[in-house]
């Protein structure tokens, strides 16, 4: 049983120097009570570092807001950025291995295109779901929902 707040706050602090080096804000909103999931913490770390890392990488001004909350009977991680966004035609391929959108390449940011494929695998492993909302030139929101751990102490 892992409190999502512990893993995600560690990831945010690890990425803070990168965000601040680019002059970006990096905010974390989380509830006072636990958000327990039943996961390998290393998997959760990898999931969060890929999503928050992408948000920081693909944002040149403004910043990134990470929020944790209960959403119905699920635990939700949301990463919202004010970055380059994702072209509509790229959305169907986004989670494919090695896929990178044209505007990401044009922005001169390097990457292998594996991060989101790994995120999708991990989300599936734990019976979760991932959703993307994005507008090119405006920003991106990535939302992951996970089942709470059995016998969790999570608030309703
Ligand atoms: P890496 O394997 O190093 O993570 P990557 O970041 O290019 O490389 P993914 O994390 O798999 O690869 O993301 C795939 C593509 O999705 C990116 O290349 C980019 O086009 C797009 N993308 C993902 N997250 C964002 C985001 N927050 N804003 C804009 N584009 C994004
Ligand atoms: Mg990535």
Short mmCIF file of C-alpha atoms and ligand atoms in Angstrom, two decimals:
data_model
loop_
_atom_site.label_atom_id
_atom_site.label_comp_id
_atom_site.label_asym_id
_atom_site.label_seq_id
_atom_site.Cartn_x
_atom_site.Cartn_y
_atom_site.Cartn_z
CA UNK A 1 0.00 0.00 0.00
CA UNK A 2 1.53 3.29 -1.12
CA UNK A 3 0.33 6.82 -0.52
CA UNK A 4 0.33 8.48 -3.95
CA UNK A 5 1.11 11.81 -2.22
CA UNK A 6 4.49 10.49 -1.02
CA UNK A 7 5.63 9.25 -4.42
CA UNK A 8 4.34 12.21 -6.43
CA UNK A 9 5.72 14.86 -4.07
CA UNK A 10 9.16 13.22 -4.36
CA UNK A 11 8.92 13.29 -8.15
CA UNK A 12 7.84 16.95 -8.13
CA UNK A 13 10.78 17.93 -5.90
CA UNK A 14 13.18 16.01 -8.15
CA UNK A 15 11.91 17.91 -11.20
CA UNK A 16 11.69 21.31 -9.48
CA UNK A 17 15.26 22.36 -10.39
CA UNK A 18 14.51 21.65 -14.06
CA UNK A 19 11.27 23.65 -13.97
CA UNK A 20 12.85 26.54 -12.09
CA UNK A 21 15.81 26.53 -14.47
CA UNK A 22 13.28 27.24 -17.25
CA UNK A 23 11.47 29.88 -15.19
CA UNK A 24 8.33 27.72 -14.90
CA UNK A 25 6.02 27.38 -11.93
CA UNK A 26 5.55 23.86 -10.61
CA UNK A 27 2.64 23.52 -8.18
CA UNK A 28 1.44 20.48 -6.30
CA UNK A 29 -2.07 20.32 -4.86
CA UNK A 30 -2.97 17.42 -2.61
CA UNK A 31 -5.47 16.56 0.10
CA UNK A 32 -4.62 16.42 3.79
CA UNK A 33 -5.54 12.73 3.99
CA UNK A 34 -3.86 9.71 2.35
CA UNK A 35 -4.45 8.54 -1.24
CA UNK A 36 -3.48 4.91 -0.95
CA UNK A 37 -3.05 2.67 -3.95
CA UNK A 38 -1.80 -0.92 -4.04
CA UNK A 39 1.27 -0.58 -6.29
CA UNK A 40 4.98 -1.10 -6.61
CA UNK A 41 6.27 2.36 -5.63
CA UNK A 42 8.92 2.16 -8.37
CA UNK A 43 6.15 1.77 -10.96
CA UNK A 44 4.29 4.79 -9.56
CA UNK A 45 7.50 6.81 -9.57
CA UNK A 46 8.12 5.95 -13.22
CA UNK A 47 4.55 6.81 -14.15
CA UNK A 48 4.69 10.19 -12.41
CA UNK A 49 8.17 11.12 -13.60
CA UNK A 50 7.18 10.50 -17.21
CA UNK A 51 4.04 12.63 -17.00
CA UNK A 52 5.49 15.49 -14.97
CA UNK A 53 8.75 15.27 -16.94
CA UNK A 54 6.88 15.63 -20.23
CA UNK A 55 4.91 18.59 -18.88
CA UNK A 56 8.12 20.38 -17.86
CA UNK A 57 9.93 19.40 -21.06
CA UNK A 58 7.19 20.54 -23.45
CA UNK A 59 6.50 23.86 -21.70
CA UNK A 60 8.52 27.01 -22.38
CA UNK A 61 6.50 29.57 -20.42
CA UNK A 62 3.93 29.41 -17.65
CA UNK A 63 4.23 26.13 -15.87
CA UNK A 64 2.85 22.89 -14.54
CA UNK A 65 0.18 22.10 -11.97
CA UNK A 66 0.09 18.63 -10.48
CA UNK A 67 -2.96 17.70 -8.45
CA UNK A 68 -3.98 14.64 -6.48
CA UNK A 69 -7.50 13.92 -5.35
CA UNK A 70 -10.22 11.33 -5.02
CA UNK A 71 -12.52 11.31 -8.07
CA UNK A 72 -15.55 9.24 -7.21
CA UNK A 73 -14.18 5.90 -6.05
CA UNK A 74 -10.84 6.39 -7.85
CA UNK A 75 -7.56 8.07 -6.96
CA UNK A 76 -6.72 10.73 -9.55
CA UNK A 77 -3.41 12.24 -10.64
CA UNK A 78 -3.74 15.22 -12.96
CA UNK A 79 -0.85 17.02 -14.67
CA UNK A 80 -1.76 20.28 -16.37
CA UNK A 81 0.73 22.32 -18.37
CA UNK A 82 0.73 25.53 -20.40
CA UNK A 83 3.04 24.11 -23.03
CA UNK A 84 3.15 23.42 -26.77
CA UNK A 85 0.12 21.13 -26.68
CA UNK A 86 -0.51 18.09 -28.85
CA UNK A 87 -1.79 18.37 -32.42
CA UNK A 88 -5.19 16.73 -32.86
CA UNK A 89 -3.85 14.33 -35.50
CA UNK A 90 -1.17 13.10 -33.06
CA UNK A 91 -3.59 12.04 -30.33
CA UNK A 92 -4.40 8.54 -31.68
CA UNK A 93 -0.68 7.62 -31.85
CA UNK A 94 0.45 9.24 -28.62
CA UNK A 95 0.85 6.04 -26.59
CA UNK A 96 2.60 4.08 -29.36
CA UNK A 97 6.23 3.16 -28.79
CA UNK A 98 8.68 5.63 -30.36
CA UNK A 99 5.92 7.98 -31.51
CA UNK A 100 6.73 11.71 -31.19
CA UNK A 101 4.49 14.51 -32.45
CA UNK A 102 5.81 16.85 -35.14
CA UNK A 103 5.63 19.94 -32.91
CA UNK A 104 7.67 18.20 -30.19
CA UNK A 105 10.44 17.43 -32.67
CA UNK A 106 10.22 20.94 -34.11
CA UNK A 107 10.60 22.39 -30.59
CA UNK A 108 14.07 20.83 -30.53
CA UNK A 109 13.34 18.71 -27.44
CA UNK A 110 14.97 15.29 -27.52
CA UNK A 111 13.20 12.07 -26.54
CA UNK A 112 12.75 8.46 -27.56
CA UNK A 113 8.96 8.39 -27.59
CA UNK A 114 8.84 5.59 -25.04
CA UNK A 115 7.68 7.45 -21.93
CA UNK A 116 3.95 7.40 -22.61
CA UNK A 117 4.05 3.80 -23.86
CA UNK A 118 5.52 2.87 -20.47
CA UNK A 119 2.91 4.97 -18.66
CA UNK A 120 0.11 3.21 -20.53
CA UNK A 121 1.57 -0.20 -19.65
CA UNK A 122 1.80 0.73 -15.97
CA UNK A 123 -1.69 2.21 -15.82
CA UNK A 124 -3.04 -1.01 -17.35
CA UNK A 125 -1.08 -3.14 -14.89
CA UNK A 126 -2.96 -1.57 -12.00
CA UNK A 127 -6.41 -1.47 -13.57
CA UNK A 128 -6.33 2.29 -14.10
CA UNK A 129 -7.17 4.61 -16.95
CA UNK A 130 -5.43 7.50 -18.67
CA UNK A 131 -6.97 10.42 -20.50
CA UNK A 132 -5.51 13.31 -22.50
CA UNK A 133 -7.00 16.70 -23.23
CA UNK A 134 -4.84 19.07 -25.23
CA UNK A 135 -4.91 22.05 -27.51
CA UNK A 136 -1.93 22.81 -29.71
CA UNK A 137 -0.20 25.99 -28.58
CA UNK A 138 -2.17 26.17 -25.32
CA UNK A 139 -1.32 23.20 -23.18
CA UNK A 140 -2.03 19.67 -22.13
CA UNK A 141 -3.84 17.87 -19.32
CA UNK A 142 -3.00 14.24 -18.55
CA UNK A 143 -5.31 12.45 -16.13
CA UNK A 144 -4.62 9.08 -14.57
CA UNK A 145 -7.14 7.33 -12.35
CA UNK A 146 -6.27 4.29 -10.26
CA UNK A 147 -8.31 2.04 -8.00
CA UNK A 148 -7.71 2.73 -4.30
CA UNK A 149 -5.95 0.01 -2.35
CA UNK A 150 -8.17 -2.56 -0.65
CA UNK A 151 -8.88 -1.37 2.88
CA UNK A 152 -7.53 2.09 2.05
CA UNK A 153 -7.74 4.92 4.55
CA UNK A 154 -8.63 7.33 1.75
CA UNK A 155 -11.26 9.93 2.54
CA UNK A 156 -14.49 9.64 0.57
P1 LIG B 1 10.82 9.98 -23.83
O1 LIG B 1 10.84 8.56 -24.26
O2 LIG B 1 12.16 10.52 -23.49
O3 LIG B 1 9.77 10.23 -22.79
P2 LIG B 1 9.14 11.69 -25.41
O4 LIG B 1 8.90 12.60 -24.24
O5 LIG B 1 9.26 12.31 -26.75
O6 LIG B 1 10.42 10.80 -25.16
P3 LIG B 1 6.69 10.32 -24.69
O7 LIG B 1 6.86 10.74 -23.28
O8 LIG B 1 6.30 8.92 -24.98
O9 LIG B 1 8.01 10.59 -25.54
O10 LIG B 1 5.62 11.27 -25.38
C1 LIG B 1 5.27 11.02 -26.74
C2 LIG B 1 4.99 12.32 -27.43
O11 LIG B 1 3.80 12.88 -26.90
C3 LIG B 1 6.04 13.41 -27.25
O12 LIG B 1 7.11 13.25 -28.13
C4 LIG B 1 5.21 14.65 -27.55
O13 LIG B 1 5.02 14.77 -28.93
C5 LIG B 1 3.88 14.29 -26.93
N1 LIG B 1 3.72 14.78 -25.56
C6 LIG B 1 3.71 14.05 -24.42
N2 LIG B 1 3.49 14.82 -23.34
C7 LIG B 1 3.33 16.08 -23.81
C8 LIG B 1 3.04 17.33 -23.18
N3 LIG B 1 2.87 17.45 -21.87
N4 LIG B 1 2.93 18.43 -24.00
C9 LIG B 1 3.08 18.32 -25.34
N5 LIG B 1 3.36 17.16 -25.98
C10 LIG B 1 3.48 16.06 -25.22
MG1 LIG B 2 8.52 11.71 -22.33
#
